[in-house]
Amino acid sequence: MGRAALLRKVASNIENQLTILGASGIEDKLQQGVPEAIESLRTAGIKVWVLTGDKQETAISIGYSSKLLTSKMTQIVINNNSKDSCRKSLQDALLMWKKLTTDSSATPGGSRTGLNEVALIIDGTSLVYILDTDLEEQLFELASKCDVVLCCRVAPLQKAGIVALIKNRTDDMTLAIGDGANDVSMIQMADVGIGISGQEGRQAVMASDFAMGQFRFLVPLLLVHGHWNYQRMSYMILYNFYRNAVFVLVLFWWTKARKLQQKTVLGNNVGHIVAKHSFLLCISPRYWGSNVDGSSLGDLWTLAVVIMVNIHLAMDVIRWYWITHAAIWGSIIATFICVLVIDVLPFLPGYWAFFHIAKTALFWLCLLCIMIGALLPRFLIKVFMQYYTPTDIQIAREAEKFNTSRASQGVQIEMNEIFDPPRR
């Protein structure tokens, strides 16, 4: 007879024919907004795992109250006391999941969305026989297929082991959030650790990457600020590659057009090759008396590239602030100033070059044609995509702007009625 059975037997003998005079309990209610936050995270496609030290019945009750578990979910419970029984439970659970998937696919129009959600509930005793053994792979396979994982009666090291189970086998980012000293190892093991400051102390906050007052603040942190940060960082990296490519591709296409090889780079027979490909191109400006040299063309290309890159960036800006205007248009103005200062220095080869070409209308016409040829196709494509095939974000942004303008018009109409009443 096990220890649990003996405890139940003793409790049944003691708790018999008692007169209850009173009862006491500890209030451990959820924070405000926790159910809505978990529901929002799951709707966004984020898998939510709950690792708690509470017993199984309490953990399941908390799961229902926090909207982690629902009545429509198929629950897989693993609560065993030996390695062999854990192995059998994992195998049976995988077979059950495959059976549910097969039944859903057999129905007309069956898909993963039509399959009932599966929740895995496992206790700490079973994790003792699963973690750091050959059963870890089966647990990972089962847990990754389930929509919700609820681990109860887990120790602090087991919490860290669960995080490591996912972190070491996938490329996904893991985030751990906790409010007590028992969550420190889990927070430190995850890629991103968040500590909640509250009644449990500040141990979790001191060991975390981010700190917040309540759990519900996790939703704007991930779904708003996290999304904005991801979008901005990805665009900045892409834009850096684009900016560098604009400068380098000019030289790349020139070398490809000139068919430069190793011998030509070393200076072998360069004159004959240049004469074959560039005789007419080089002699025609001299025939017409042009005084445009390499420094003048360099000024044109430099200004064209800087203006084009900044206007290209301006086409993607959604909200304009004073610092945005200063960065974009200030960069163009600063480039003009740098070109002017460099061409003023007499010991440089481009001395006074910009002042000569700036007097000609052809320089400004070439600059305008470069802008139109480089940016007009992209501008037309953006206009076509936004008007005929807009994304959900563009539609929501336009609806928000329309509602704001309509609300301001309504306020203006009300003010007109107040200040300008109808006359009889």
CSV table of C-alpha atoms in Angstrom, one decimal:
chain,number,residue,atom,x,y,z
A,1,MET,CA,0.0,0.0,0.0
A,2,GLY,CA,1.4,3.4,-1.0
A,3,ARG,CA,1.9,6.5,1.0
A,4,ALA,CA,-1.1,8.2,-0.6
A,5,ALA,CA,-3.4,5.4,0.2
A,6,LEU,CA,-2.2,5.3,3.8
A,7,LEU,CA,-2.8,9.1,4.1
A,8,ARG,CA,-6.4,8.7,2.7
A,9,LYS,CA,-7.0,5.9,5.2
A,10,VAL,CA,-5.8,8.0,8.2
A,11,ALA,CA,-7.8,11.0,7.0
A,12,SER,CA,-11.0,8.9,6.7
A,13,ASN,CA,-10.6,7.7,10.2
A,14,ILE,CA,-9.9,11.2,11.7
A,15,GLU,CA,-12.4,13.2,9.6
A,16,ASN,CA,-15.4,11.3,10.9
A,17,GLN,CA,-18.4,12.6,12.9
A,18,LEU,CA,-16.9,16.1,13.3
A,19,THR,CA,-18.8,19.2,14.1
A,20,ILE,CA,-17.4,22.1,12.0
A,21,LEU,CA,-17.2,25.3,14.0
A,22,GLY,CA,-15.4,27.4,11.3
A,23,ALA,CA,-13.2,27.2,8.3
A,24,SER,CA,-10.2,29.3,7.2
A,25,GLY,CA,-8.5,29.6,3.8
A,26,ILE,CA,-5.9,31.5,1.8
A,27,GLU,CA,-7.2,33.7,-0.9
A,28,ASP,CA,-5.1,33.2,-4.0
A,29,LYS,CA,-7.2,34.8,-6.8
A,30,LEU,CA,-6.0,35.6,-10.3
A,31,GLN,CA,-4.9,39.1,-11.1
A,32,GLN,CA,-7.1,41.4,-13.1
A,33,GLY,CA,-7.0,40.7,-16.9
A,34,VAL,CA,-5.3,37.3,-16.7
A,35,PRO,CA,-8.0,35.3,-18.5
A,36,GLU,CA,-8.2,37.9,-21.3
A,37,ALA,CA,-4.4,38.1,-21.6
A,38,ILE,CA,-4.1,34.3,-22.0
A,39,GLU,CA,-6.9,34.2,-24.5
A,40,SER,CA,-5.3,37.0,-26.5
A,41,LEU,CA,-1.9,35.2,-26.5
A,42,ARG,CA,-3.4,32.0,-27.7
A,43,THR,CA,-5.4,33.8,-30.4
A,44,ALA,CA,-2.1,35.3,-31.6
A,45,GLY,CA,-0.7,31.8,-32.1
A,46,ILE,CA,1.5,31.8,-29.0
A,47,LYS,CA,1.6,28.5,-27.2
A,48,VAL,CA,1.0,29.0,-23.4
A,49,TRP,CA,2.4,26.5,-20.9
A,50,VAL,CA,1.6,26.8,-17.2
A,51,LEU,CA,4.1,25.4,-14.8
A,52,THR,CA,2.9,25.5,-11.2
A,53,GLY,CA,3.6,23.9,-7.9
A,54,ASP,CA,-0.1,23.5,-7.0
A,55,LYS,CA,-1.7,20.1,-6.9
A,56,GLN,CA,-3.4,18.7,-10.0
A,57,GLU,CA,-7.0,19.5,-9.0
A,58,THR,CA,-6.1,23.1,-8.1
A,59,ALA,CA,-4.1,23.5,-11.3
A,60,ILE,CA,-6.9,22.3,-13.5
A,61,SER,CA,-9.3,24.6,-11.6
A,62,ILE,CA,-7.0,27.6,-12.2
A,63,GLY,CA,-6.7,26.5,-15.9
A,64,TYR,CA,-10.5,26.8,-16.3
A,65,SER,CA,-10.7,30.1,-14.5
A,66,SER,CA,-7.9,31.6,-16.5
A,67,LYS,CA,-9.4,30.4,-19.9
A,68,LEU,CA,-6.4,28.2,-20.5
A,69,LEU,CA,-8.6,25.1,-20.5
A,70,THR,CA,-12.0,24.9,-22.0
A,71,SER,CA,-14.8,22.3,-21.8
A,72,LYS,CA,-14.3,21.5,-25.5
A,73,MET,CA,-10.6,20.4,-25.0
A,74,THR,CA,-9.5,16.8,-25.0
A,75,GLN,CA,-7.4,16.4,-21.8
A,76,ILE,CA,-4.5,14.0,-21.7
A,77,VAL,CA,-3.5,13.3,-18.1
A,78,ILE,CA,-0.1,11.7,-17.3
A,79,ASN,CA,0.1,10.9,-13.6
A,80,ASN,CA,2.4,7.9,-12.9
A,81,ASN,CA,4.9,6.7,-10.4
A,82,SER,CA,7.3,4.7,-12.5
A,83,LYS,CA,9.3,5.0,-15.7
A,84,ASP,CA,7.5,2.1,-17.4
A,85,SER,CA,4.1,3.5,-16.7
A,86,CYS,CA,5.2,6.9,-17.9
A,87,ARG,CA,6.5,5.3,-21.1
A,88,LYS,CA,3.2,3.6,-21.7
A,89,SER,CA,1.2,6.7,-20.9
A,90,LEU,CA,3.2,8.8,-23.5
A,91,GLN,CA,2.8,6.1,-26.1
A,92,ASP,CA,-1.0,5.9,-25.5
A,93,ALA,CA,-1.2,9.7,-25.6
A,94,LEU,CA,0.5,9.9,-29.0
A,95,LEU,CA,-1.8,7.2,-30.3
A,96,MET,CA,-4.8,9.1,-29.0
A,97,TRP,CA,-3.5,12.3,-30.7
A,98,LYS,CA,-3.0,10.5,-34.0
A,99,LYS,CA,-6.5,9.0,-33.8
A,100,LEU,CA,-8.0,12.4,-33.2
A,101,THR,CA,-6.1,13.8,-36.2
A,102,THR,CA,-7.2,10.8,-38.4
A,103,ASP,CA,-10.9,11.3,-37.4
A,104,SER,CA,-10.7,15.0,-38.1
A,105,SER,CA,-9.2,14.4,-41.6
A,106,ALA,CA,-11.8,11.7,-42.4
A,107,THR,CA,-14.7,14.2,-41.9
A,108,PRO,CA,-15.7,16.3,-45.0
A,109,GLY,CA,-13.6,19.4,-45.0
A,110,GLY,CA,-11.6,18.2,-42.0
A,111,SER,CA,-8.6,20.3,-41.0
A,112,ARG,CA,-6.5,21.0,-38.0
A,113,THR,CA,-8.8,23.8,-37.0
A,114,GLY,CA,-11.7,21.4,-37.0
A,115,LEU,CA,-9.9,19.1,-34.5
A,116,ASN,CA,-10.8,19.6,-30.9
A,117,GLU,CA,-8.0,21.2,-29.0
A,118,VAL,CA,-5.8,18.9,-26.9
A,119,ALA,CA,-4.5,19.8,-23.5
A,120,LEU,CA,-1.6,17.9,-21.8
A,121,ILE,CA,-1.7,17.7,-18.0
A,122,ILE,CA,1.3,16.2,-16.3
A,123,ASP,CA,2.5,16.2,-12.7
A,124,GLY,CA,6.0,16.6,-11.2
A,125,THR,CA,6.3,12.9,-10.2
A,126,SER,CA,6.0,11.9,-13.8
A,127,LEU,CA,8.5,14.5,-14.9
A,128,VAL,CA,11.0,12.9,-12.5
A,129,TYR,CA,11.0,9.8,-14.6
A,130,ILE,CA,10.8,11.6,-18.0
A,131,LEU,CA,13.3,14.5,-17.8
A,132,ASP,CA,16.9,13.7,-18.5
A,133,THR,CA,16.0,10.2,-19.8
A,134,ASP,CA,15.2,8.6,-23.1
A,135,LEU,CA,11.5,9.6,-22.6
A,136,GLU,CA,12.3,13.3,-23.1
A,137,GLU,CA,11.9,13.0,-26.9
A,138,GLN,CA,8.5,11.4,-26.6
A,139,LEU,CA,7.4,14.1,-24.2
A,140,PHE,CA,8.6,16.8,-26.6
A,141,GLU,CA,6.8,15.2,-29.5
A,142,LEU,CA,3.6,15.0,-27.5
A,143,ALA,CA,3.8,18.4,-25.9
A,144,SER,CA,4.6,20.1,-29.2
A,145,LYS,CA,1.4,18.7,-30.8
A,146,CYS,CA,-0.8,19.8,-27.9
A,147,ASP,CA,-2.4,23.2,-27.8
A,148,VAL,CA,-2.0,23.7,-24.0
A,149,VAL,CA,0.4,22.1,-21.5
A,150,LEU,CA,-0.3,22.3,-17.8
A,151,CYS,CA,2.4,21.0,-15.5
A,152,CYS,CA,1.5,20.7,-11.8
A,153,ARG,CA,3.5,19.9,-8.6
A,154,VAL,CA,6.7,20.8,-10.4
A,155,ALA,CA,9.9,21.8,-8.6
A,156,PRO,CA,12.0,24.9,-9.6
A,157,LEU,CA,14.6,22.7,-11.4
A,158,GLN,CA,11.8,20.9,-13.3
A,159,LYS,CA,10.5,24.2,-14.5
A,160,ALA,CA,13.9,25.0,-16.0
A,161,GLY,CA,14.0,21.5,-17.4
A,162,ILE,CA,10.7,22.0,-19.3
A,163,VAL,CA,12.0,25.3,-20.8
A,164,ALA,CA,15.2,23.6,-21.8
A,165,LEU,CA,13.2,20.8,-23.4
A,166,ILE,CA,11.7,23.2,-25.9
A,167,LYS,CA,14.7,25.6,-26.2
A,168,ASN,CA,17.2,22.9,-27.1
A,169,ARG,CA,15.0,21.2,-29.7
A,170,THR,CA,13.4,24.1,-31.6
A,171,ASP,CA,14.4,27.4,-33.1
A,172,ASP,CA,11.5,29.1,-31.4
A,173,MET,CA,11.9,31.8,-28.8
A,174,THR,CA,11.0,30.9,-25.3
A,175,LEU,CA,9.6,33.4,-22.8
A,176,ALA,CA,9.2,32.6,-19.1
A,177,ILE,CA,7.2,34.8,-16.7
A,178,GLY,CA,6.9,34.3,-13.0
A,179,ASP,CA,6.5,36.2,-9.7
A,180,GLY,CA,8.3,34.1,-7.1
A,181,ALA,CA,11.6,32.7,-6.1
A,182,ASN,CA,10.6,29.3,-7.4
A,183,ASP,CA,10.5,30.8,-10.9
A,184,VAL,CA,14.0,32.2,-11.0
A,185,SER,CA,15.6,29.1,-12.6
A,186,MET,CA,12.9,29.0,-15.3
A,187,ILE,CA,13.3,32.8,-16.0
A,188,GLN,CA,17.0,32.4,-16.4
A,189,MET,CA,16.7,29.4,-18.6
A,190,ALA,CA,14.4,31.1,-21.1
A,191,ASP,CA,15.4,33.3,-24.0
A,192,VAL,CA,13.4,36.1,-22.5
A,193,GLY,CA,12.7,36.3,-18.8
A,194,ILE,CA,10.0,38.5,-17.3
A,195,GLY,CA,9.4,39.0,-13.6
A,196,ILE,CA,6.2,40.2,-11.9
A,197,SER,CA,6.7,42.4,-8.9
A,198,GLY,CA,4.1,41.7,-6.2
A,199,GLN,CA,3.5,39.9,-3.0
A,200,GLU,CA,5.9,37.0,-3.8
A,201,GLY,CA,9.0,39.3,-3.4
A,202,ARG,CA,11.4,40.6,-5.9
A,203,GLN,CA,13.6,37.6,-6.6
A,204,ALA,CA,12.0,37.0,-10.0
A,205,VAL,CA,12.3,40.7,-10.9
A,206,MET,CA,16.0,40.7,-10.0
A,207,ALA,CA,16.7,37.7,-12.2
A,208,SER,CA,14.6,38.8,-15.2
A,209,ASP,CA,15.2,40.7,-18.4
A,210,PHE,CA,12.0,42.7,-18.1
A,211,ALA,CA,9.9,43.6,-15.0
A,212,MET,CA,6.2,44.5,-14.9
A,213,GLY,CA,3.5,45.0,-12.3
A,214,GLN,CA,0.8,42.6,-13.6
A,215,PHE,CA,0.5,39.7,-16.0
A,216,ARG,CA,-1.9,41.5,-18.3
A,217,PHE,CA,0.9,43.9,-19.3
A,218,LEU,CA,2.4,41.0,-21.2
A,219,VAL,CA,-0.1,41.4,-24.0
A,220,PRO,CA,0.9,45.0,-25.1
A,221,LEU,CA,4.6,44.0,-24.5
A,222,LEU,CA,4.4,41.1,-27.0
A,223,LEU,CA,1.6,41.9,-29.4
A,224,VAL,CA,2.1,45.7,-29.7
A,225,HIS,CA,5.6,46.8,-28.7
A,226,GLY,CA,7.2,43.4,-29.6
A,227,HIS,CA,5.5,43.5,-33.0
A,228,TRP,CA,6.6,47.1,-33.6
A,229,ASN,CA,10.2,46.3,-32.6
A,230,TYR,CA,10.4,43.2,-34.8
A,231,GLN,CA,9.0,45.1,-37.8
A,232,ARG,CA,11.3,48.1,-37.3
A,233,MET,CA,14.4,46.0,-36.7
A,234,SER,CA,13.7,43.8,-39.8
A,235,TYR,CA,13.1,46.9,-41.9
A,236,MET,CA,16.3,48.6,-40.6
A,237,ILE,CA,18.4,45.6,-41.5
A,238,LEU,CA,16.8,45.3,-44.9
A,239,TYR,CA,17.3,49.0,-45.5
A,240,ASN,CA,21.0,48.8,-44.5
A,241,PHE,CA,21.5,46.1,-47.1
A,242,TYR,CA,19.6,48.2,-49.7
A,243,ARG,CA,21.6,51.3,-48.9
A,244,ASN,CA,25.0,49.5,-49.3
A,245,ALA,CA,23.8,47.7,-52.4
A,246,VAL,CA,22.9,51.0,-54.1
A,247,PHE,CA,26.5,52.2,-53.7
A,248,VAL,CA,28.2,48.9,-54.6
A,249,LEU,CA,26.0,47.8,-57.5
A,250,VAL,CA,27.2,50.7,-59.6
A,251,LEU,CA,30.7,49.4,-59.5
A,252,PHE,CA,29.5,45.9,-59.9
A,253,TRP,CA,27.6,46.5,-63.1
A,254,TRP,CA,30.5,48.6,-64.4
A,255,THR,CA,33.0,45.8,-63.9
A,256,LYS,CA,30.6,43.3,-65.5
A,257,ALA,CA,30.1,45.6,-68.5
A,258,ARG,CA,33.8,46.1,-69.0
A,259,LYS,CA,34.4,42.3,-68.8
A,260,LEU,CA,37.3,42.8,-66.4
A,261,GLN,CA,39.4,39.7,-65.7
A,262,GLN,CA,42.5,39.0,-63.7
A,263,LYS,CA,44.8,40.0,-66.5
A,264,THR,CA,43.0,43.3,-67.2
A,265,VAL,CA,43.0,44.2,-63.5
A,266,LEU,CA,46.8,43.7,-63.4
A,267,GLY,CA,47.1,46.2,-66.3
A,268,ASN,CA,47.6,43.8,-69.2
A,269,ASN,CA,46.2,45.2,-72.5
A,270,VAL,CA,43.9,47.7,-70.8
A,271,GLY,CA,44.3,50.3,-73.4
A,272,HIS,CA,43.1,48.1,-76.3
A,273,ILE,CA,40.0,46.9,-74.3
A,274,VAL,CA,39.0,50.4,-73.4
A,275,ALA,CA,39.5,51.5,-77.0
A,276,LYS,CA,37.2,48.7,-78.2
A,277,HIS,CA,34.3,49.4,-75.8
A,278,SER,CA,34.5,53.1,-75.0
A,279,PHE,CA,36.0,54.9,-78.0
A,280,LEU,CA,32.7,56.5,-79.2
A,281,LEU,CA,31.6,57.1,-75.7
A,282,CYS,CA,34.8,58.9,-74.8
A,283,ILE,CA,35.2,60.9,-78.0
A,284,SER,CA,31.7,62.2,-78.4
A,285,PRO,CA,31.8,64.6,-75.4
A,286,ARG,CA,35.1,66.0,-76.7
A,287,TYR,CA,33.6,66.5,-80.1
A,288,TRP,CA,30.8,68.6,-78.7
A,289,GLY,CA,33.1,70.4,-76.4
A,290,SER,CA,31.8,69.1,-73.1
A,291,ASN,CA,33.8,69.9,-70.0
A,292,VAL,CA,32.2,67.3,-67.7
A,293,ASP,CA,34.9,65.2,-66.0
A,294,GLY,CA,34.9,62.3,-63.6
A,295,SER,CA,34.5,64.6,-60.6
A,296,SER,CA,31.4,66.2,-62.0
A,297,LEU,CA,29.8,62.8,-62.7
A,298,GLY,CA,30.8,61.7,-59.2
A,299,ASP,CA,28.9,64.6,-57.7
A,300,LEU,CA,25.9,63.8,-59.8
A,301,TRP,CA,25.9,60.1,-58.8
A,302,THR,CA,26.5,60.9,-55.1
A,303,LEU,CA,23.6,63.4,-54.9
A,304,ALA,CA,21.3,61.1,-57.0
A,305,VAL,CA,22.0,58.1,-54.7
A,306,VAL,CA,21.5,60.0,-51.5
A,307,ILE,CA,18.3,61.7,-52.7
A,308,MET,CA,16.9,58.4,-54.1
A,309,VAL,CA,17.6,56.4,-51.0
A,310,ASN,CA,16.0,59.0,-48.7
A,311,ILE,CA,12.9,59.4,-50.9
A,312,HIS,CA,12.7,55.6,-51.1
A,313,LEU,CA,12.7,55.6,-47.3
A,314,ALA,CA,10.1,58.4,-47.1
A,315,MET,CA,7.7,56.4,-49.2
A,316,ASP,CA,7.6,53.8,-46.5
A,317,VAL,CA,7.1,56.1,-43.5
A,318,ILE,CA,3.7,55.8,-41.9
A,319,ARG,CA,3.8,58.5,-39.3
A,320,TRP,CA,5.8,61.7,-39.7
A,321,TYR,CA,7.3,63.4,-36.8
A,322,TRP,CA,9.7,66.4,-36.6
A,323,ILE,CA,12.7,64.1,-36.1
A,324,THR,CA,11.7,62.0,-39.2
A,325,HIS,CA,11.7,65.2,-41.3
A,326,ALA,CA,15.0,66.2,-39.8
A,327,ALA,CA,16.6,62.9,-40.5
A,328,ILE,CA,15.4,62.4,-44.1
A,329,TRP,CA,15.5,65.9,-45.5
A,330,GLY,CA,18.4,66.9,-43.3
A,331,SER,CA,20.4,64.0,-44.8
A,332,ILE,CA,19.9,65.4,-48.3
A,333,ILE,CA,20.8,69.0,-47.2
A,334,ALA,CA,23.9,67.7,-45.4
A,335,THR,CA,25.0,65.9,-48.6
A,336,PHE,CA,24.7,69.0,-50.6
A,337,ILE,CA,26.8,70.9,-48.0
A,338,CYS,CA,29.4,68.2,-48.0
A,339,VAL,CA,29.7,68.2,-51.8
A,340,LEU,CA,30.0,72.0,-51.8
A,341,VAL,CA,32.7,72.0,-49.1
A,342,ILE,CA,34.7,69.2,-50.8
A,343,ASP,CA,34.6,71.0,-54.2
A,344,VAL,CA,35.8,74.2,-52.6
A,345,LEU,CA,39.1,72.7,-51.5
A,346,PRO,CA,41.7,73.5,-54.1
A,347,PHE,CA,44.0,70.5,-53.4
A,348,LEU,CA,41.3,68.0,-54.3
A,349,PRO,CA,40.8,66.8,-57.9
A,350,GLY,CA,37.2,67.9,-58.0
A,351,TYR,CA,37.9,71.5,-57.3
A,352,TRP,CA,35.0,73.8,-58.3
A,353,ALA,CA,33.4,70.9,-60.2
A,354,PHE,CA,29.9,71.2,-58.7
A,355,PHE,CA,29.7,74.9,-59.3
A,356,HIS,CA,30.3,74.3,-63.0
A,357,ILE,CA,27.7,71.6,-63.5
A,358,ALA,CA,25.1,73.3,-61.2
A,359,LYS,CA,24.9,76.1,-63.7
A,360,THR,CA,23.7,73.8,-66.5
A,361,ALA,CA,20.1,72.7,-66.9
A,362,LEU,CA,21.2,69.3,-68.0
A,363,PHE,CA,22.5,68.5,-64.6
A,364,TRP,CA,19.2,69.1,-62.9
A,365,LEU,CA,17.3,67.3,-65.7
A,366,CYS,CA,19.5,64.2,-65.3
A,367,LEU,CA,19.0,64.3,-61.5
A,368,LEU,CA,15.2,64.5,-62.0
A,369,CYS,CA,15.2,61.7,-64.6
A,370,ILE,CA,17.2,59.5,-62.3
A,371,MET,CA,14.7,60.0,-59.5
A,372,ILE,CA,11.7,59.3,-61.8
A,373,GLY,CA,13.3,56.2,-63.4
A,374,ALA,CA,14.3,54.8,-60.1
A,375,LEU,CA,11.3,55.6,-57.9
A,376,LEU,CA,8.3,55.9,-60.2
A,377,PRO,CA,7.8,52.1,-60.8
A,378,ARG,CA,7.9,51.4,-57.1
A,379,PHE,CA,5.5,54.3,-56.4
A,380,LEU,CA,3.0,53.0,-59.0
A,381,ILE,CA,3.2,49.5,-57.6
A,382,LYS,CA,2.6,50.7,-54.0
A,383,VAL,CA,-0.4,52.8,-55.2
A,384,PHE,CA,-1.8,49.8,-57.2
A,385,MET,CA,-1.4,47.4,-54.2
A,386,GLN,CA,-2.9,49.7,-51.7
A,387,TYR,CA,-6.0,50.6,-53.8
A,388,TYR,CA,-6.7,47.2,-55.3
A,389,THR,CA,-5.2,44.6,-53.0
A,390,PRO,CA,-4.8,46.2,-49.6
A,391,THR,CA,-3.6,44.3,-46.6
A,392,ASP,CA,-5.5,44.0,-43.4
A,393,ILE,CA,-3.2,46.5,-41.7
A,394,GLN,CA,-3.8,49.0,-44.4
A,395,ILE,CA,-7.6,48.6,-44.2
A,396,ALA,CA,-7.5,48.9,-40.4
A,397,ARG,CA,-5.3,52.0,-40.6
A,398,GLU,CA,-7.6,53.6,-43.2
A,399,ALA,CA,-10.7,52.8,-41.2
A,400,GLU,CA,-9.1,54.3,-38.1
A,401,LYS,CA,-8.2,57.4,-40.0
A,402,PHE,CA,-11.7,57.7,-41.4
A,403,ASN,CA,-13.4,57.3,-38.1
A,404,THR,CA,-11.1,59.9,-36.5
A,405,SER,CA,-11.8,62.4,-39.3
A,406,ARG,CA,-15.6,61.6,-39.1
A,407,ALA,CA,-15.5,62.1,-35.3
A,408,SER,CA,-13.7,65.5,-35.7
A,409,GLN,CA,-16.3,66.5,-38.3
A,410,GLY,CA,-19.1,65.6,-35.9
A,411,VAL,CA,-17.5,67.7,-33.2
A,412,GLN,CA,-17.2,70.6,-35.6
A,413,ILE,CA,-20.9,70.3,-36.6
A,414,GLU,CA,-22.0,70.3,-32.9
A,415,MET,CA,-19.8,73.4,-32.3
A,416,ASN,CA,-21.4,75.1,-35.3
A,417,GLU,CA,-24.9,74.4,-34.0
A,418,ILE,CA,-23.9,75.9,-30.6
A,419,PHE,CA,-22.1,79.1,-31.9
A,420,ASP,CA,-24.3,79.7,-34.9
A,421,PRO,CA,-27.9,78.8,-34.1
A,422,PRO,CA,-30.5,78.9,-36.8
A,423,ARG,CA,-32.2,82.2,-37.3
A,424,ARG,CA,-36.0,82.7,-37.8
